[in-house]
Amino acid sequence: MAEKKKTTIVLFSGEYDKAMAAYIIANGAAAYDHEVTIFHTFWGLNALRKDQHVPVKKNFLEKVFGKMMPRGADKMGLSKMNFAGMGPKMIKQVMKKHNAMTLPQLIEMAQELDVKLTACTMTMDLLGLQKEELLDGIEYAGVAAYIGDAENGSIDLFI
């Protein structure tokens, strides 16, 4: 029996369009029967944040980071033409017109397709994010786990 192909994606960007690209590729690879991992680090962790405020104990700097970062995938800005928040509204309107899936829908689909969504624990510590603030059903690991997933991979992307 042939070994299952692996696709690993490092999602470093916290921008809506780049995160969408990562999830579109991940879902496509999963549909082609790849074992897929998305390793969310630094600003890419924002795609995994829950939309609502979760009361957790934080120090001052962690509270500041939490307020500065978008809460949830749908609040992320665009990499180009953000226009003080108008760009995401415009692109979402165009996506709706063309029946394209939103980033939150793509994330949900990835979970349904058993894409392994991993949050980088070192970055969580640096930014003051806690497990309670992130989506349910994800994994938590460091770079060694990512290397373990990627070392025998067929496709490895950094977005």
mmCIF file of C-alpha atoms in Angstrom:
data_model
loop_
_atom_site.group_PDB
_atom_site.id
_atom_site.type_symbol
_atom_site.label_atom_id
_atom_site.label_comp_id
_atom_site.label_asym_id
_atom_site.label_seq_id
_atom_site.Cartn_x
_atom_site.Cartn_y
_atom_site.Cartn_z
ATOM 1 C CA MET A 1 0.000 0.000 0.000
ATOM 2 C CA ALA A 2 1.372 3.417 -0.973
ATOM 3 C CA GLU A 3 2.233 5.823 1.799
ATOM 4 C CA LYS A 4 -0.124 8.785 2.061
ATOM 5 C CA LYS A 5 1.294 12.038 0.661
ATOM 6 C CA LYS A 6 1.851 14.856 3.140
ATOM 7 C CA THR A 7 1.323 18.579 2.753
ATOM 8 C CA THR A 8 2.546 20.965 5.448
ATOM 9 C CA ILE A 9 1.886 24.677 5.528
ATOM 10 C CA VAL A 10 3.415 27.228 7.877
ATOM 11 C CA LEU A 11 0.884 30.040 8.258
ATOM 12 C CA PHE A 12 2.940 32.980 9.491
ATOM 13 C CA SER A 13 0.810 35.752 7.999
ATOM 14 C CA GLY A 14 -2.125 37.273 9.820
ATOM 15 C CA GLU A 15 -3.689 38.647 6.671
ATOM 16 C CA TYR A 16 -7.087 37.460 5.472
ATOM 17 C CA ASP A 17 -6.163 36.828 1.842
ATOM 18 C CA LYS A 18 -2.962 34.931 2.665
ATOM 19 C CA ALA A 19 -4.746 32.815 5.283
ATOM 20 C CA MET A 20 -7.474 32.092 2.713
ATOM 21 C CA ALA A 21 -4.833 30.892 0.247
ATOM 22 C CA ALA A 22 -3.349 28.598 2.902
ATOM 23 C CA TYR A 23 -6.745 27.096 3.710
ATOM 24 C CA ILE A 24 -7.782 26.725 0.062
ATOM 25 C CA ILE A 25 -4.548 24.816 -0.634
ATOM 26 C CA ALA A 26 -4.938 22.747 2.544
ATOM 27 C CA ASN A 27 -8.525 21.781 1.723
ATOM 28 C CA GLY A 28 -7.551 20.959 -1.853
ATOM 29 C CA ALA A 29 -4.697 18.755 -0.688
ATOM 30 C CA ALA A 30 -6.970 17.017 1.838
ATOM 31 C CA ALA A 31 -9.502 16.401 -0.947
ATOM 32 C CA TYR A 32 -6.650 14.731 -2.875
ATOM 33 C CA ASP A 33 -6.137 12.446 0.118
ATOM 34 C CA HIS A 34 -3.042 14.168 1.480
ATOM 35 C CA GLU A 35 -2.313 14.200 5.175
ATOM 36 C CA VAL A 36 -2.331 17.971 5.798
ATOM 37 C CA THR A 37 -0.931 20.084 8.630
ATOM 38 C CA ILE A 38 -1.190 23.854 8.989
ATOM 39 C CA PHE A 39 1.288 25.115 11.573
ATOM 40 C CA HIS A 40 0.044 28.540 12.765
ATOM 41 C CA THR A 41 2.774 30.764 14.135
ATOM 42 C CA PHE A 42 3.099 34.448 14.999
ATOM 43 C CA TRP A 43 0.360 36.452 13.240
ATOM 44 C CA GLY A 44 -1.072 33.298 11.637
ATOM 45 C CA LEU A 45 -2.368 32.378 15.096
ATOM 46 C CA ASN A 46 -5.049 35.047 14.652
ATOM 47 C CA ALA A 47 -6.853 32.707 12.231
ATOM 48 C CA LEU A 48 -7.381 30.365 15.193
ATOM 49 C CA ARG A 49 -8.610 32.978 17.680
ATOM 50 C CA LYS A 50 -12.205 32.733 18.805
ATOM 51 C CA ASP A 51 -14.404 35.643 17.729
ATOM 52 C CA GLN A 52 -15.668 36.409 21.197
ATOM 53 C CA HIS A 53 -13.683 37.696 24.174
ATOM 54 C CA VAL A 54 -12.618 34.902 26.509
ATOM 55 C CA PRO A 55 -11.897 36.068 30.057
ATOM 56 C CA VAL A 56 -8.437 34.769 30.969
ATOM 57 C CA LYS A 57 -5.835 36.117 33.348
ATOM 58 C CA LYS A 58 -3.137 38.134 31.549
ATOM 59 C CA ASN A 59 -0.423 40.595 32.445
ATOM 60 C CA PHE A 60 -0.462 44.142 31.037
ATOM 61 C CA LEU A 61 1.626 43.429 27.921
ATOM 62 C CA GLU A 62 -0.394 40.294 27.090
ATOM 63 C CA LYS A 63 -3.592 42.366 27.337
ATOM 64 C CA VAL A 64 -2.120 44.956 24.961
ATOM 65 C CA PHE A 65 -1.176 42.270 22.400
ATOM 66 C CA GLY A 66 -4.654 40.768 22.726
ATOM 67 C CA LYS A 67 -6.320 44.102 21.975
ATOM 68 C CA MET A 68 -4.015 44.914 19.051
ATOM 69 C CA MET A 69 -4.498 41.599 17.250
ATOM 70 C CA PRO A 70 -7.704 40.736 15.381
ATOM 71 C CA ARG A 71 -10.043 38.450 17.295
ATOM 72 C CA GLY A 72 -10.955 35.679 14.875
ATOM 73 C CA ALA A 73 -10.379 34.870 11.232
ATOM 74 C CA ASP A 74 -13.145 37.149 9.984
ATOM 75 C CA LYS A 75 -11.505 40.244 11.533
ATOM 76 C CA MET A 76 -8.151 39.872 9.774
ATOM 77 C CA GLY A 77 -7.095 42.635 7.362
ATOM 78 C CA LEU A 78 -5.916 42.299 3.767
ATOM 79 C CA SER A 79 -2.256 42.244 2.748
ATOM 80 C CA LYS A 80 -2.856 44.869 0.061
ATOM 81 C CA MET A 81 -5.578 47.500 -0.312
ATOM 82 C CA ASN A 82 -6.794 47.215 3.271
ATOM 83 C CA PHE A 83 -8.000 50.848 3.142
ATOM 84 C CA ALA A 84 -8.512 51.188 6.913
ATOM 85 C CA GLY A 85 -10.793 48.152 6.985
ATOM 86 C CA MET A 86 -12.794 48.885 3.833
ATOM 87 C CA GLY A 87 -10.775 46.425 1.704
ATOM 88 C CA PRO A 88 -11.916 43.334 3.652
ATOM 89 C CA LYS A 89 -15.548 44.489 3.444
ATOM 90 C CA MET A 90 -15.261 44.931 -0.318
ATOM 91 C CA ILE A 91 -13.557 41.572 -0.912
ATOM 92 C CA LYS A 92 -16.133 39.784 1.257
ATOM 93 C CA GLN A 93 -18.911 41.404 -0.771
ATOM 94 C CA VAL A 94 -17.305 40.179 -4.020
ATOM 95 C CA MET A 95 -16.818 36.710 -2.499
ATOM 96 C CA LYS A 96 -20.486 36.567 -1.511
ATOM 97 C CA LYS A 97 -21.533 37.561 -5.030
ATOM 98 C CA HIS A 98 -19.458 34.702 -6.440
ATOM 99 C CA ASN A 99 -20.532 32.203 -3.749
ATOM 100 C CA ALA A 100 -16.933 31.851 -2.547
ATOM 101 C CA MET A 101 -16.359 30.446 0.909
ATOM 102 C CA THR A 102 -15.236 32.835 3.650
ATOM 103 C CA LEU A 103 -12.130 32.201 5.705
ATOM 104 C CA PRO A 104 -14.147 30.983 8.729
ATOM 105 C CA GLN A 105 -15.978 28.538 6.419
ATOM 106 C CA LEU A 106 -12.666 27.328 4.964
ATOM 107 C CA ILE A 107 -11.324 26.746 8.485
ATOM 108 C CA GLU A 108 -14.461 24.780 9.387
ATOM 109 C CA MET A 109 -14.110 22.717 6.209
ATOM 110 C CA ALA A 110 -10.457 22.010 7.036
ATOM 111 C CA GLN A 111 -11.505 20.672 10.425
ATOM 112 C CA GLU A 112 -14.142 18.475 8.770
ATOM 113 C CA LEU A 113 -11.496 17.154 6.342
ATOM 114 C CA ASP A 114 -9.194 16.295 9.287
ATOM 115 C CA VAL A 115 -6.582 18.885 8.414
ATOM 116 C CA LYS A 116 -4.325 19.090 11.461
ATOM 117 C CA LEU A 117 -4.483 22.682 12.725
ATOM 118 C CA THR A 118 -1.548 23.295 15.031
ATOM 119 C CA ALA A 119 -0.915 26.368 17.169
ATOM 120 C CA CYS A 120 2.742 27.170 17.901
ATOM 121 C CA THR A 121 3.081 27.089 21.674
ATOM 122 C CA MET A 122 6.239 29.227 21.739
ATOM 123 C CA THR A 123 4.452 32.001 19.845
ATOM 124 C CA MET A 124 1.406 31.636 22.082
ATOM 125 C CA ASP A 125 3.681 32.270 25.065
ATOM 126 C CA LEU A 126 5.321 35.287 23.383
ATOM 127 C CA LEU A 127 1.987 36.879 22.437
ATOM 128 C CA GLY A 128 0.202 35.917 25.646
ATOM 129 C CA LEU A 129 -2.418 33.737 23.940
ATOM 130 C CA GLN A 130 -3.989 30.939 25.936
ATOM 131 C CA LYS A 131 -5.653 27.735 24.748
ATOM 132 C CA GLU A 132 -9.055 28.960 25.911
ATOM 133 C CA GLU A 133 -8.820 31.847 23.415
ATOM 134 C CA LEU A 134 -8.303 29.563 20.409
ATOM 135 C CA LEU A 135 -10.706 27.348 18.493
ATOM 136 C CA ASP A 136 -11.706 23.971 19.863
ATOM 137 C CA GLY A 137 -10.322 20.819 18.258
ATOM 138 C CA ILE A 138 -6.866 22.143 17.365
ATOM 139 C CA GLU A 139 -3.450 20.872 18.416
ATOM 140 C CA TYR A 140 -0.660 22.628 20.288
ATOM 141 C CA ALA A 141 3.005 21.996 19.577
ATOM 142 C CA GLY A 142 6.407 23.503 19.004
ATOM 143 C CA VAL A 143 8.687 23.591 16.009
ATOM 144 C CA ALA A 144 9.874 20.000 16.579
ATOM 145 C CA ALA A 145 6.348 18.737 15.860
ATOM 146 C CA TYR A 146 6.227 20.812 12.678
ATOM 147 C CA ILE A 147 9.597 19.412 11.559
ATOM 148 C CA GLY A 148 8.300 15.907 12.284
ATOM 149 C CA ASP A 149 5.286 16.542 10.051
ATOM 150 C CA ALA A 150 7.283 18.276 7.315
ATOM 151 C CA GLU A 151 10.378 16.092 7.041
ATOM 152 C CA ASN A 152 8.649 13.410 4.965
ATOM 153 C CA GLY A 153 6.275 15.777 3.226
ATOM 154 C CA SER A 154 5.512 15.942 -0.472
ATOM 155 C CA ILE A 155 4.627 19.637 -0.353
ATOM 156 C CA ASP A 156 5.836 22.215 2.175
ATOM 157 C CA LEU A 157 4.676 25.847 1.979
ATOM 158 C CA PHE A 158 5.384 29.002 3.958
ATOM 159 C CA ILE A 159 2.614 31.609 3.779
#
